Amino acid sequence: MKKPLLLALLSLSSTLSHAGTFTFSLDNDGIFGVDKDYTNGLFLSYFSDEVSLSPVLTPITSSFGTFGGAAHKVGFTLGQTIYTPKKIEESTPQVDQRPYAGVLFFQTDIANISAYRADRYGFLVGSTGPNSLADVAQDFIHSITGSTQPEGWDYQVEDQMLGNFEFETHNALFRSRSSGGTQHEIKNISRVMAGNYRSEIATGMMWRWGSGLDSSIGAARVSMENSFLPGMIMQGSSSAYLFAGIEGRYRFNDITIDGPVPDEVYPVTLQNTQATASLGAVWYNQTLGASFTFSAKTSDFKEDETSAYGVGALTLFGFF
């Protein structure tokens, strides 16, 4: 098992060019004046320009079918996500509250991209618990902003190594003719995740309106976390567009809800059926770009008295 994996990694590294897309993304719920549930996410990523994949990786990138005219890209993301209960000022666990949880992860992505379809295969490794450094990060941020200090990180989801697989596909169902340099598009977004971090099946629809839609079909997502992926844009293009979408999913497990916690923490039950909506805008030229997204979701657990949560996301990126 180790030898084929090593060969795959070596062949992957040999295909990477110096050009690529570098991205900084920040999610935070402070824009809505709250500090609870999914409260912060930080993502740093690099995606290559178009590469030629070796035969070792071809079976992986065709697991869910192939399509003509696809360009291949490889990406790497270092990320941290933070989740807290509503009453972060309480030093002891409260009933009907989600547990404190943090995830620190590294993800490798392989993408197939064309004008009308984009597939992305993601492989994640990471950790929960103190190893995620979520408590350190939140304490530091709140000390700078003067926000309420979280008092319950001693009761967070415990240390656990994570491994996860993700497949996400974007398929254009309709794209209008260009009028004044802009087009309308309706696309389907579907996703499968499997692992001890999260397992789920999801599908949804997204509307996009603007320019350069054919070079960025896989970038805008319906997601609370890391909702725009500039690495999925084909370099050398310029664009500006609005997007809005909705997604439904069935989630089988979520380490931030049903992961191991200290005995003092009141248990909560994962809500299997969930939904998310996203609304955003993006602009970029051949050198740099930015996007901003508002996203809202239903609750992750059954005991929750709050029916919906929101987050804002800022993404800055450059092409090199």
PDB file of C-alpha atoms in Angstrom:
ATOM      1  CA  MET A   1       0.000   0.000   0.000  1.00  0.00           C
ATOM      2  CA  LYS A   2       2.823   2.416   0.898  1.00  0.00           C
ATOM      3  CA  LYS A   3       4.735   1.899  -2.348  1.00  0.00           C
ATOM      4  CA  PRO A   4       1.848   2.834  -4.722  1.00  0.00           C
ATOM      5  CA  LEU A   5       1.049   5.847  -2.535  1.00  0.00           C
ATOM      6  CA  LEU A   6       4.675   6.983  -2.625  1.00  0.00           C
ATOM      7  CA  LEU A   7       4.794   6.580  -6.397  1.00  0.00           C
ATOM      8  CA  ALA A   8       1.604   8.611  -6.727  1.00  0.00           C
ATOM      9  CA  LEU A   9       2.988  11.438  -4.599  1.00  0.00           C
ATOM     10  CA  LEU A  10       6.283  11.501  -6.474  1.00  0.00           C
ATOM     11  CA  SER A  11       4.565  11.545  -9.850  1.00  0.00           C
ATOM     12  CA  LEU A  12       2.225  14.271  -8.600  1.00  0.00           C
ATOM     13  CA  SER A  13       5.042  16.504  -7.408  1.00  0.00           C
ATOM     14  CA  SER A  14       6.903  16.138 -10.679  1.00  0.00           C
ATOM     15  CA  THR A  15       3.947  17.522 -12.639  1.00  0.00           C
ATOM     16  CA  LEU A  16       3.554  20.767 -10.673  1.00  0.00           C
ATOM     17  CA  SER A  17       4.553  23.938 -12.458  1.00  0.00           C
ATOM     18  CA  HIS A  18       5.724  27.114 -10.728  1.00  0.00           C
ATOM     19  CA  ALA A  19       2.542  28.948 -11.746  1.00  0.00           C
ATOM     20  CA  GLY A  20      -0.581  28.636  -9.678  1.00  0.00           C
ATOM     21  CA  THR A  21      -3.248  30.250  -7.510  1.00  0.00           C
ATOM     22  CA  PHE A  22      -2.598  31.321  -3.914  1.00  0.00           C
ATOM     23  CA  THR A  23      -5.622  31.932  -1.674  1.00  0.00           C
ATOM     24  CA  PHE A  24      -6.418  33.333   1.764  1.00  0.00           C
ATOM     25  CA  SER A  25      -9.980  32.723   3.015  1.00  0.00           C
ATOM     26  CA  LEU A  26     -11.637  33.775   6.257  1.00  0.00           C
ATOM     27  CA  ASP A  27     -15.064  32.710   7.539  1.00  0.00           C
ATOM     28  CA  ASN A  28     -16.582  34.415  10.576  1.00  0.00           C
ATOM     29  CA  ASP A  29     -20.034  34.845  12.082  1.00  0.00           C
ATOM     30  CA  GLY A  30     -19.180  38.214  13.650  1.00  0.00           C
ATOM     31  CA  ILE A  31     -20.730  39.984  10.668  1.00  0.00           C
ATOM     32  CA  PHE A  32     -24.099  38.852  12.071  1.00  0.00           C
ATOM     33  CA  GLY A  33     -23.207  40.043  15.584  1.00  0.00           C
ATOM     34  CA  VAL A  34     -23.014  36.537  17.048  1.00  0.00           C
ATOM     35  CA  ASP A  35     -20.335  34.134  18.252  1.00  0.00           C
ATOM     36  CA  LYS A  36     -21.643  30.568  18.252  1.00  0.00           C
ATOM     37  CA  ASP A  37     -21.878  27.311  16.295  1.00  0.00           C
ATOM     38  CA  TYR A  38     -19.515  27.478  13.280  1.00  0.00           C
ATOM     39  CA  THR A  39     -17.851  30.690  14.353  1.00  0.00           C
ATOM     40  CA  ASN A  40     -14.541  30.916  12.464  1.00  0.00           C
ATOM     41  CA  GLY A  41     -12.610  29.299   9.637  1.00  0.00           C
ATOM     42  CA  LEU A  42      -9.188  30.104   8.196  1.00  0.00           C
ATOM     43  CA  PHE A  43      -7.877  28.564   4.960  1.00  0.00           C
ATOM     44  CA  LEU A  44      -4.586  28.972   3.095  1.00  0.00           C
ATOM     45  CA  SER A  45      -4.328  27.173  -0.228  1.00  0.00           C
ATOM     46  CA  TYR A  46      -2.264  26.720  -3.351  1.00  0.00           C
ATOM     47  CA  PHE A  47      -3.616  25.261  -6.601  1.00  0.00           C
ATOM     48  CA  SER A  48      -1.361  24.554  -9.550  1.00  0.00           C
ATOM     49  CA  ASP A  49      -1.939  25.764 -13.059  1.00  0.00           C
ATOM     50  CA  GLU A  50      -2.898  23.041 -15.548  1.00  0.00           C
ATOM     51  CA  VAL A  51      -0.819  19.864 -15.098  1.00  0.00           C
ATOM     52  CA  SER A  52      -0.464  16.506 -16.837  1.00  0.00           C
ATOM     53  CA  LEU A  53      -1.405  13.693 -14.484  1.00  0.00           C
ATOM     54  CA  SER A  54       0.592  10.479 -14.549  1.00  0.00           C
ATOM     55  CA  PRO A  55      -1.068   7.086 -15.228  1.00  0.00           C
ATOM     56  CA  VAL A  56      -0.715   6.309 -11.515  1.00  0.00           C
ATOM     57  CA  LEU A  57      -3.317   8.988 -10.681  1.00  0.00           C
ATOM     58  CA  THR A  58      -5.648   8.477 -13.648  1.00  0.00           C
ATOM     59  CA  PRO A  59      -7.808   5.787 -11.956  1.00  0.00           C
ATOM     60  CA  ILE A  60      -8.416   8.139  -9.018  1.00  0.00           C
ATOM     61  CA  THR A  61      -9.464  11.108 -11.142  1.00  0.00           C
ATOM     62  CA  SER A  62     -11.886   9.017 -13.195  1.00  0.00           C
ATOM     63  CA  SER A  63     -13.614   7.281 -10.269  1.00  0.00           C
ATOM     64  CA  PHE A  64     -16.865   9.149 -10.944  1.00  0.00           C
ATOM     65  CA  GLY A  65     -16.602   9.229 -14.741  1.00  0.00           C
ATOM     66  CA  THR A  66     -14.600  11.129 -17.328  1.00  0.00           C
ATOM     67  CA  PHE A  67     -15.406  13.969 -19.735  1.00  0.00           C
ATOM     68  CA  GLY A  68     -13.674  15.402 -22.761  1.00  0.00           C
ATOM     69  CA  GLY A  69     -11.600  18.561 -22.847  1.00  0.00           C
ATOM     70  CA  ALA A  70     -10.838  18.546 -19.133  1.00  0.00           C
ATOM     71  CA  ALA A  71      -7.818  20.324 -17.688  1.00  0.00           C
ATOM     72  CA  HIS A  72      -6.222  18.927 -14.537  1.00  0.00           C
ATOM     73  CA  LYS A  73      -5.143  20.867 -11.446  1.00  0.00           C
ATOM     74  CA  VAL A  74      -3.714  19.891  -8.080  1.00  0.00           C
ATOM     75  CA  GLY A  75      -4.303  21.797  -4.847  1.00  0.00           C
ATOM     76  CA  PHE A  76      -3.155  21.879  -1.233  1.00  0.00           C
ATOM     77  CA  THR A  77      -5.063  23.517   1.637  1.00  0.00           C
ATOM     78  CA  LEU A  78      -4.147  24.125   5.280  1.00  0.00           C
ATOM     79  CA  GLY A  79      -7.239  24.988   7.284  1.00  0.00           C
ATOM     80  CA  GLN A  80      -8.681  25.423  10.751  1.00  0.00           C
ATOM     81  CA  THR A  81     -12.364  25.513  11.718  1.00  0.00           C
ATOM     82  CA  ILE A  82     -13.818  26.441  15.120  1.00  0.00           C
ATOM     83  CA  TYR A  83     -17.201  25.517  16.638  1.00  0.00           C
ATOM     84  CA  THR A  84     -18.597  26.699  19.973  1.00  0.00           C
ATOM     85  CA  PRO A  85     -21.827  26.536  21.998  1.00  0.00           C
ATOM     86  CA  LYS A  86     -24.042  29.597  22.295  1.00  0.00           C
ATOM     87  CA  LYS A  87     -23.032  30.503  25.847  1.00  0.00           C
ATOM     88  CA  ILE A  88     -19.264  30.785  25.574  1.00  0.00           C
ATOM     89  CA  GLU A  89     -19.116  32.808  28.810  1.00  0.00           C
ATOM     90  CA  GLU A  90     -20.102  29.694  30.806  1.00  0.00           C
ATOM     91  CA  SER A  91     -17.173  27.748  32.292  1.00  0.00           C
ATOM     92  CA  THR A  92     -19.106  24.473  32.598  1.00  0.00           C
ATOM     93  CA  PRO A  93     -21.084  22.545  29.942  1.00  0.00           C
ATOM     94  CA  GLN A  94     -24.712  23.582  29.417  1.00  0.00           C
ATOM     95  CA  VAL A  95     -27.592  21.349  28.400  1.00  0.00           C
ATOM     96  CA  ASP A  96     -28.734  21.320  24.743  1.00  0.00           C
ATOM     97  CA  GLN A  97     -25.547  23.029  23.510  1.00  0.00           C
ATOM     98  CA  ARG A  98     -23.139  21.752  20.891  1.00  0.00           C
ATOM     99  CA  PRO A  99     -19.679  20.958  22.283  1.00  0.00           C
ATOM    100  CA  TYR A 100     -16.615  23.083  21.732  1.00  0.00           C
ATOM    101  CA  ALA A 101     -14.693  21.663  18.793  1.00  0.00           C
ATOM    102  CA  GLY A 102     -11.794  22.560  16.552  1.00  0.00           C
ATOM    103  CA  VAL A 103     -10.406  20.935  13.420  1.00  0.00           C
ATOM    104  CA  LEU A 104      -6.916  21.518  12.035  1.00  0.00           C
ATOM    105  CA  PHE A 105      -6.411  19.832   8.671  1.00  0.00           C
ATOM    106  CA  PHE A 106      -4.364  19.497   5.513  1.00  0.00           C
ATOM    107  CA  GLN A 107      -6.172  18.590   2.288  1.00  0.00           C
ATOM    108  CA  THR A 108      -4.914  17.551  -1.121  1.00  0.00           C
ATOM    109  CA  ASP A 109      -7.247  18.079  -4.103  1.00  0.00           C
ATOM    110  CA  ILE A 110      -7.128  16.776  -7.663  1.00  0.00           C
ATOM    111  CA  ALA A 111      -9.477  18.558 -10.084  1.00  0.00           C
ATOM    112  CA  ASN A 112     -10.766  17.948 -13.602  1.00  0.00           C
ATOM    113  CA  ILE A 113     -12.139  21.170 -15.130  1.00  0.00           C
ATOM    114  CA  SER A 114     -13.916  21.990 -18.395  1.00  0.00           C
ATOM    115  CA  ALA A 115     -16.262  24.783 -19.474  1.00  0.00           C
ATOM    116  CA  TYR A 116     -19.393  22.871 -18.437  1.00  0.00           C
ATOM    117  CA  ARG A 117     -18.219  20.451 -15.738  1.00  0.00           C
ATOM    118  CA  ALA A 118     -15.727  20.382 -12.875  1.00  0.00           C
ATOM    119  CA  ASP A 119     -14.903  17.448 -10.586  1.00  0.00           C
ATOM    120  CA  ARG A 120     -12.791  17.694  -7.448  1.00  0.00           C
ATOM    121  CA  TYR A 121     -11.376  14.799  -5.431  1.00  0.00           C
ATOM    122  CA  GLY A 122     -10.231  15.748  -1.918  1.00  0.00           C
ATOM    123  CA  PHE A 123      -8.163  13.776   0.588  1.00  0.00           C
ATOM    124  CA  LEU A 124      -8.038  15.219   4.128  1.00  0.00           C
ATOM    125  CA  VAL A 125      -5.940  14.429   7.193  1.00  0.00           C
ATOM    126  CA  GLY A 126      -6.247  16.358  10.422  1.00  0.00           C
ATOM    127  CA  SER A 127      -6.980  16.417  14.129  1.00  0.00           C
ATOM    128  CA  THR A 128      -9.558  17.558  16.647  1.00  0.00           C
ATOM    129  CA  GLY A 129      -8.972  18.436  20.293  1.00  0.00           C
ATOM    130  CA  PRO A 130      -6.138  20.554  21.702  1.00  0.00           C
ATOM    131  CA  ASN A 131      -4.022  19.490  18.719  1.00  0.00           C
ATOM    132  CA  SER A 132      -6.293  21.623  16.521  1.00  0.00           C
ATOM    133  CA  LEU A 133      -5.123  24.780  18.368  1.00  0.00           C
ATOM    134  CA  ALA A 134      -8.680  26.119  18.113  1.00  0.00           C
ATOM    135  CA  ASP A 135      -8.732  27.253  21.755  1.00  0.00           C
ATOM    136  CA  VAL A 136      -5.433  29.103  21.329  1.00  0.00           C
ATOM    137  CA  ALA A 137      -6.643  30.777  18.125  1.00  0.00           C
ATOM    138  CA  GLN A 138      -9.979  31.898  19.559  1.00  0.00           C
ATOM    139  CA  ASP A 139      -8.467  33.182  22.810  1.00  0.00           C
ATOM    140  CA  PHE A 140      -5.937  35.203  20.819  1.00  0.00           C
ATOM    141  CA  ILE A 141      -8.520  36.698  18.447  1.00  0.00           C
ATOM    142  CA  HIS A 142     -10.912  37.603  21.262  1.00  0.00           C
ATOM    143  CA  SER A 143      -8.120  39.239  23.275  1.00  0.00           C
ATOM    144  CA  ILE A 144      -7.419  41.524  20.298  1.00  0.00           C
ATOM    145  CA  THR A 145     -11.045  42.350  19.464  1.00  0.00           C
ATOM    146  CA  GLY A 146     -12.189  42.684  23.070  1.00  0.00           C
ATOM    147  CA  SER A 147     -14.883  40.045  22.550  1.00  0.00           C
ATOM    148  CA  THR A 148     -16.215  37.774  25.276  1.00  0.00           C
ATOM    149  CA  GLN A 149     -13.572  35.235  26.230  1.00  0.00           C
ATOM    150  CA  PRO A 150     -14.651  31.602  25.737  1.00  0.00           C
ATOM    151  CA  GLU A 151     -14.477  29.770  29.072  1.00  0.00           C
ATOM    152  CA  GLY A 152     -15.323  26.184  28.149  1.00  0.00           C
ATOM    153  CA  TRP A 153     -12.494  24.863  25.970  1.00  0.00           C
ATOM    154  CA  ASP A 154     -11.544  22.375  28.712  1.00  0.00           C
ATOM    155  CA  TYR A 155     -14.615  20.417  27.563  1.00  0.00           C
ATOM    156  CA  GLN A 156     -13.940  20.340  23.823  1.00  0.00           C
ATOM    157  CA  VAL A 157     -14.157  17.322  21.525  1.00  0.00           C
ATOM    158  CA  GLU A 158     -11.074  15.298  22.403  1.00  0.00           C
ATOM    159  CA  ASP A 159      -7.941  14.588  20.357  1.00  0.00           C
ATOM    160  CA  GLN A 160      -8.635  12.326  17.408  1.00  0.00           C
ATOM    161  CA  MET A 161      -6.815  11.843  14.137  1.00  0.00           C
ATOM    162  CA  LEU A 162      -8.996  12.426  11.076  1.00  0.00           C
ATOM    163  CA  GLY A 163      -9.072  10.970   7.603  1.00  0.00           C
ATOM    164  CA  ASN A 164     -11.670  11.899   4.990  1.00  0.00           C
ATOM    165  CA  PHE A 165     -12.459  11.583   1.285  1.00  0.00           C
ATOM    166  CA  GLU A 166     -14.536  14.121  -0.658  1.00  0.00           C
ATOM    167  CA  PHE A 167     -15.877  14.167  -4.195  1.00  0.00           C
ATOM    168  CA  GLU A 168     -17.666  17.281  -5.482  1.00  0.00           C
ATOM    169  CA  THR A 169     -18.989  17.774  -9.013  1.00  0.00           C
ATOM    170  CA  HIS A 170     -20.359  20.929 -10.698  1.00  0.00           C
ATOM    171  CA  ASN A 171     -22.424  20.466 -13.877  1.00  0.00           C
ATOM    172  CA  ALA A 172     -23.888  23.305 -15.951  1.00  0.00           C
ATOM    173  CA  LEU A 173     -27.503  22.499 -16.822  1.00  0.00           C
ATOM    174  CA  PHE A 174     -28.201  25.755 -18.659  1.00  0.00           C
ATOM    175  CA  ARG A 175     -26.094  28.704 -19.799  1.00  0.00           C
ATOM    176  CA  SER A 176     -27.630  31.533 -21.804  1.00  0.00           C
ATOM    177  CA  ARG A 177     -26.108  33.252 -24.788  1.00  0.00           C
ATOM    178  CA  SER A 178     -23.947  36.244 -24.006  1.00  0.00           C
ATOM    179  CA  SER A 179     -25.857  39.522 -23.815  1.00  0.00           C
ATOM    180  CA  GLY A 180     -23.850  42.653 -23.159  1.00  0.00           C
ATOM    181  CA  GLY A 181     -20.935  40.469 -22.108  1.00  0.00           C
ATOM    182  CA  THR A 182     -22.892  38.619 -19.417  1.00  0.00           C
ATOM    183  CA  GLN A 183     -24.619  35.253 -19.158  1.00  0.00           C
ATOM    184  CA  HIS A 184     -27.004  33.423 -16.843  1.00  0.00           C
ATOM    185  CA  GLU A 185     -26.229  29.897 -15.726  1.00  0.00           C
ATOM    186  CA  ILE A 186     -27.957  27.184 -13.712  1.00  0.00           C
ATOM    187  CA  LYS A 187     -25.730  24.402 -12.411  1.00  0.00           C
ATOM    188  CA  ASN A 188     -26.077  21.352 -10.203  1.00  0.00           C
ATOM    189  CA  ILE A 189     -23.597  20.786  -7.384  1.00  0.00           C
ATOM    190  CA  SER A 190     -23.398  17.339  -5.786  1.00  0.00           C
ATOM    191  CA  ARG A 191     -21.028  15.998  -3.155  1.00  0.00           C
ATOM    192  CA  VAL A 192     -20.071  12.784  -1.372  1.00  0.00           C
ATOM    193  CA  MET A 193     -17.956  12.734   1.795  1.00  0.00           C
ATOM    194  CA  ALA A 194     -16.742   9.664   3.690  1.00  0.00           C
ATOM    195  CA  GLY A 195     -14.527   9.371   6.760  1.00  0.00           C
ATOM    196  CA  ASN A 196     -14.429   9.915  10.504  1.00  0.00           C
ATOM    197  CA  TYR A 197     -14.517  13.718  10.071  1.00  0.00           C
ATOM    198  CA  ARG A 198     -17.779  13.818   8.122  1.00  0.00           C
ATOM    199  CA  SER A 199     -19.780  11.465   5.954  1.00  0.00           C
ATOM    200  CA  GLU A 200     -22.642  12.817   3.841  1.00  0.00           C
ATOM    201  CA  ILE A 201     -24.368  12.928   0.490  1.00  0.00           C
ATOM    202  CA  ALA A 202     -25.489  16.340  -0.790  1.00  0.00           C
ATOM    203  CA  THR A 203     -26.981  17.944  -3.868  1.00  0.00           C
ATOM    204  CA  GLY A 204     -28.194  21.403  -4.789  1.00  0.00           C
ATOM    205  CA  MET A 205     -28.598  24.085  -7.435  1.00  0.00           C
ATOM    206  CA  MET A 206     -26.800  27.355  -8.087  1.00  0.00           C
ATOM    207  CA  TRP A 207     -27.573  30.381 -10.266  1.00  0.00           C
ATOM    208  CA  ARG A 208     -24.715  32.520 -11.593  1.00  0.00           C
ATOM    209  CA  TRP A 209     -24.917  35.761 -13.583  1.00  0.00           C
ATOM    210  CA  GLY A 210     -21.989  37.675 -15.021  1.00  0.00           C
ATOM    211  CA  SER A 211     -18.969  37.267 -17.272  1.00  0.00           C
ATOM    212  CA  GLY A 212     -16.371  34.520 -17.632  1.00  0.00           C
ATOM    213  CA  LEU A 213     -18.652  31.751 -16.412  1.00  0.00           C
ATOM    214  CA  ASP A 214     -17.068  29.124 -18.658  1.00  0.00           C
ATOM    215  CA  SER A 215     -13.678  29.438 -16.934  1.00  0.00           C
ATOM    216  CA  SER A 216     -14.886  29.124 -13.342  1.00  0.00           C
ATOM    217  CA  ILE A 217     -17.684  26.565 -13.123  1.00  0.00           C
ATOM    218  CA  GLY A 218     -16.223  24.787 -10.081  1.00  0.00           C
ATOM    219  CA  ALA A 219     -15.254  27.808  -7.966  1.00  0.00           C
ATOM    220  CA  ALA A 220     -18.480  29.020  -6.303  1.00  0.00           C
ATOM    221  CA  ARG A 221     -19.952  26.542  -3.821  1.00  0.00           C
ATOM    222  CA  VAL A 222     -22.945  26.234  -1.497  1.00  0.00           C
ATOM    223  CA  SER A 223     -21.156  25.848   1.826  1.00  0.00           C
ATOM    224  CA  MET A 224     -20.699  27.426   5.238  1.00  0.00           C
ATOM    225  CA  GLU A 225     -17.000  26.562   5.150  1.00  0.00           C
ATOM    226  CA  ASN A 226     -14.583  27.738   2.456  1.00  0.00           C
ATOM    227  CA  SER A 227     -17.420  28.656   0.092  1.00  0.00           C
ATOM    228  CA  PHE A 228     -15.291  29.905  -2.824  1.00  0.00           C
ATOM    229  CA  LEU A 229     -12.340  28.010  -4.347  1.00  0.00           C
ATOM    230  CA  PRO A 230     -10.258  30.273  -6.646  1.00  0.00           C
ATOM    231  CA  GLY A 231      -7.996  27.334  -7.435  1.00  0.00           C
ATOM    232  CA  MET A 232     -10.812  25.933  -9.574  1.00  0.00           C
ATOM    233  CA  ILE A 233     -10.581  28.963 -11.911  1.00  0.00           C
ATOM    234  CA  MET A 234      -8.668  28.496 -15.155  1.00  0.00           C
ATOM    235  CA  GLN A 235      -5.824  31.013 -15.196  1.00  0.00           C
ATOM    236  CA  GLY A 236      -5.551  33.738 -17.801  1.00  0.00           C
ATOM    237  CA  SER A 237      -9.210  34.727 -17.535  1.00  0.00           C
ATOM    238  CA  SER A 238     -11.100  37.693 -16.092  1.00  0.00           C
ATOM    239  CA  SER A 239     -14.577  37.649 -14.618  1.00  0.00           C
ATOM    240  CA  ALA A 240     -17.178  39.239 -12.380  1.00  0.00           C
ATOM    241  CA  TYR A 241     -20.402  37.544 -11.363  1.00  0.00           C
ATOM    242  CA  LEU A 242     -23.068  37.077  -8.718  1.00  0.00           C
ATOM    243  CA  PHE A 243     -24.085  33.664  -7.448  1.00  0.00           C
ATOM    244  CA  ALA A 244     -26.797  32.174  -5.249  1.00  0.00           C
ATOM    245  CA  GLY A 245     -27.491  28.566  -4.390  1.00  0.00           C
ATOM    246  CA  ILE A 246     -29.171  26.116  -2.063  1.00  0.00           C
ATOM    247  CA  GLU A 247     -28.201  22.617  -0.992  1.00  0.00           C
ATOM    248  CA  GLY A 248     -29.838  19.727   0.859  1.00  0.00           C
ATOM    249  CA  ARG A 249     -27.855  16.893   2.421  1.00  0.00           C
ATOM    250  CA  TYR A 250     -28.027  13.783   4.558  1.00  0.00           C
ATOM    251  CA  ARG A 251     -25.156  13.716   7.046  1.00  0.00           C
ATOM    252  CA  PHE A 252     -24.251  10.365   8.587  1.00  0.00           C
ATOM    253  CA  ASN A 253     -21.590  11.513  11.064  1.00  0.00           C
ATOM    254  CA  ASP A 254     -19.864  14.723  12.159  1.00  0.00           C
ATOM    255  CA  ILE A 255     -16.900  14.661  14.548  1.00  0.00           C
ATOM    256  CA  THR A 256     -17.746  18.164  15.819  1.00  0.00           C
ATOM    257  CA  ILE A 257     -21.149  16.930  17.039  1.00  0.00           C
ATOM    258  CA  ASP A 258     -20.779  13.232  17.861  1.00  0.00           C
ATOM    259  CA  GLY A 259     -17.049  13.070  18.603  1.00  0.00           C
ATOM    260  CA  PRO A 260     -15.634  11.922  21.968  1.00  0.00           C
ATOM    261  CA  VAL A 261     -16.083  14.486  24.762  1.00  0.00           C
ATOM    262  CA  PRO A 262     -15.422  14.591  28.534  1.00  0.00           C
ATOM    263  CA  ASP A 263     -18.061  12.937  30.732  1.00  0.00           C
ATOM    264  CA  GLU A 264     -19.301  16.313  31.986  1.00  0.00           C
ATOM    265  CA  VAL A 265     -20.551  17.336  28.521  1.00  0.00           C
ATOM    266  CA  TYR A 266     -24.262  16.831  27.853  1.00  0.00           C
ATOM    267  CA  PRO A 267     -24.737  14.656  24.747  1.00  0.00           C
ATOM    268  CA  VAL A 268     -26.465  15.997  21.637  1.00  0.00           C
ATOM    269  CA  THR A 269     -27.859  14.108  18.658  1.00  0.00           C
ATOM    270  CA  LEU A 270     -26.743  14.735  15.089  1.00  0.00           C
ATOM    271  CA  GLN A 271     -29.464  16.152  12.824  1.00  0.00           C
ATOM    272  CA  ASN A 272     -29.094  14.002   9.718  1.00  0.00           C
ATOM    273  CA  THR A 273     -31.137  16.108   7.283  1.00  0.00           C
ATOM    274  CA  GLN A 274     -29.662  19.573   6.784  1.00  0.00           C
ATOM    275  CA  ALA A 275     -29.677  22.465   4.325  1.00  0.00           C
ATOM    276  CA  THR A 276     -27.466  25.422   3.391  1.00  0.00           C
ATOM    277  CA  ALA A 277     -27.963  28.535   1.231  1.00  0.00           C
ATOM    278  CA  SER A 278     -25.203  30.816  -0.102  1.00  0.00           C
ATOM    279  CA  LEU A 279     -25.228  34.251  -1.781  1.00  0.00           C
ATOM    280  CA  GLY A 280     -22.094  35.953  -3.042  1.00  0.00           C
ATOM    281  CA  ALA A 281     -20.128  37.974  -5.567  1.00  0.00           C
ATOM    282  CA  VAL A 282     -16.667  37.644  -7.102  1.00  0.00           C
ATOM    283  CA  TRP A 283     -14.365  39.767  -9.229  1.00  0.00           C
ATOM    284  CA  TYR A 284     -10.950  38.901 -10.636  1.00  0.00           C
ATOM    285  CA  ASN A 285      -8.580  39.753 -13.458  1.00  0.00           C
ATOM    286  CA  GLN A 286      -5.523  37.866 -14.696  1.00  0.00           C
ATOM    287  CA  THR A 287      -3.524  38.835 -11.597  1.00  0.00           C
ATOM    288  CA  LEU A 288      -5.746  38.981  -8.515  1.00  0.00           C
ATOM    289  CA  GLY A 289      -9.296  38.771  -7.260  1.00  0.00           C
ATOM    290  CA  ALA A 290     -11.683  38.739  -4.314  1.00  0.00           C
ATOM    291  CA  SER A 291     -15.026  37.256  -3.356  1.00  0.00           C
ATOM    292  CA  PHE A 292     -17.501  37.749  -0.538  1.00  0.00           C
ATOM    293  CA  THR A 293     -20.174  35.264   0.473  1.00  0.00           C
ATOM    294  CA  PHE A 294     -23.051  35.131   2.952  1.00  0.00           C
ATOM    295  CA  SER A 295     -24.146  31.621   3.924  1.00  0.00           C
ATOM    296  CA  ALA A 296     -26.849  30.279   6.221  1.00  0.00           C
ATOM    297  CA  LYS A 297     -27.612  26.750   7.384  1.00  0.00           C
ATOM    298  CA  THR A 298     -30.060  24.789   9.460  1.00  0.00           C
ATOM    299  CA  SER A 299     -29.014  23.346  12.803  1.00  0.00           C
ATOM    300  CA  ASP A 300     -26.538  20.455  13.053  1.00  0.00           C
ATOM    301  CA  PHE A 301     -28.144  18.774  16.082  1.00  0.00           C
ATOM    302  CA  LYS A 302     -31.683  17.895  17.157  1.00  0.00           C
ATOM    303  CA  GLU A 303     -31.684  19.505  20.603  1.00  0.00           C
ATOM    304  CA  ASP A 304     -30.822  22.948  19.229  1.00  0.00           C
ATOM    305  CA  GLU A 305     -33.398  25.651  19.925  1.00  0.00           C
ATOM    306  CA  THR A 306     -31.969  27.882  17.173  1.00  0.00           C
ATOM    307  CA  SER A 307     -33.211  26.979  13.693  1.00  0.00           C
ATOM    308  CA  ALA A 308     -30.592  28.728  11.534  1.00  0.00           C
ATOM    309  CA  TYR A 309     -27.061  30.145  11.624  1.00  0.00           C
ATOM    310  CA  GLY A 310     -25.133  32.512   9.364  1.00  0.00           C
ATOM    311  CA  VAL A 311     -21.537  33.257   8.434  1.00  0.00           C
ATOM    312  CA  GLY A 312     -19.706  35.693   6.173  1.00  0.00           C
ATOM    313  CA  ALA A 313     -16.680  34.726   4.075  1.00  0.00           C
ATOM    314  CA  LEU A 314     -13.926  36.851   2.530  1.00  0.00           C
ATOM    315  CA  THR A 315     -11.597  35.274  -0.036  1.00  0.00           C
ATOM    316  CA  LEU A 316      -8.520  36.994  -1.485  1.00  0.00           C
ATOM    317  CA  PHE A 317      -6.445  35.354  -4.205  1.00  0.00           C
ATOM    318  CA  GLY A 318      -3.690  35.909  -6.720  1.00  0.00           C
ATOM    319  CA  PHE A 319      -2.556  34.178  -9.916  1.00  0.00           C
ATOM    320  CA  PHE A 320       1.162  33.619 -10.417  1.00  0.00           C
TER     321      PHE A 320
END
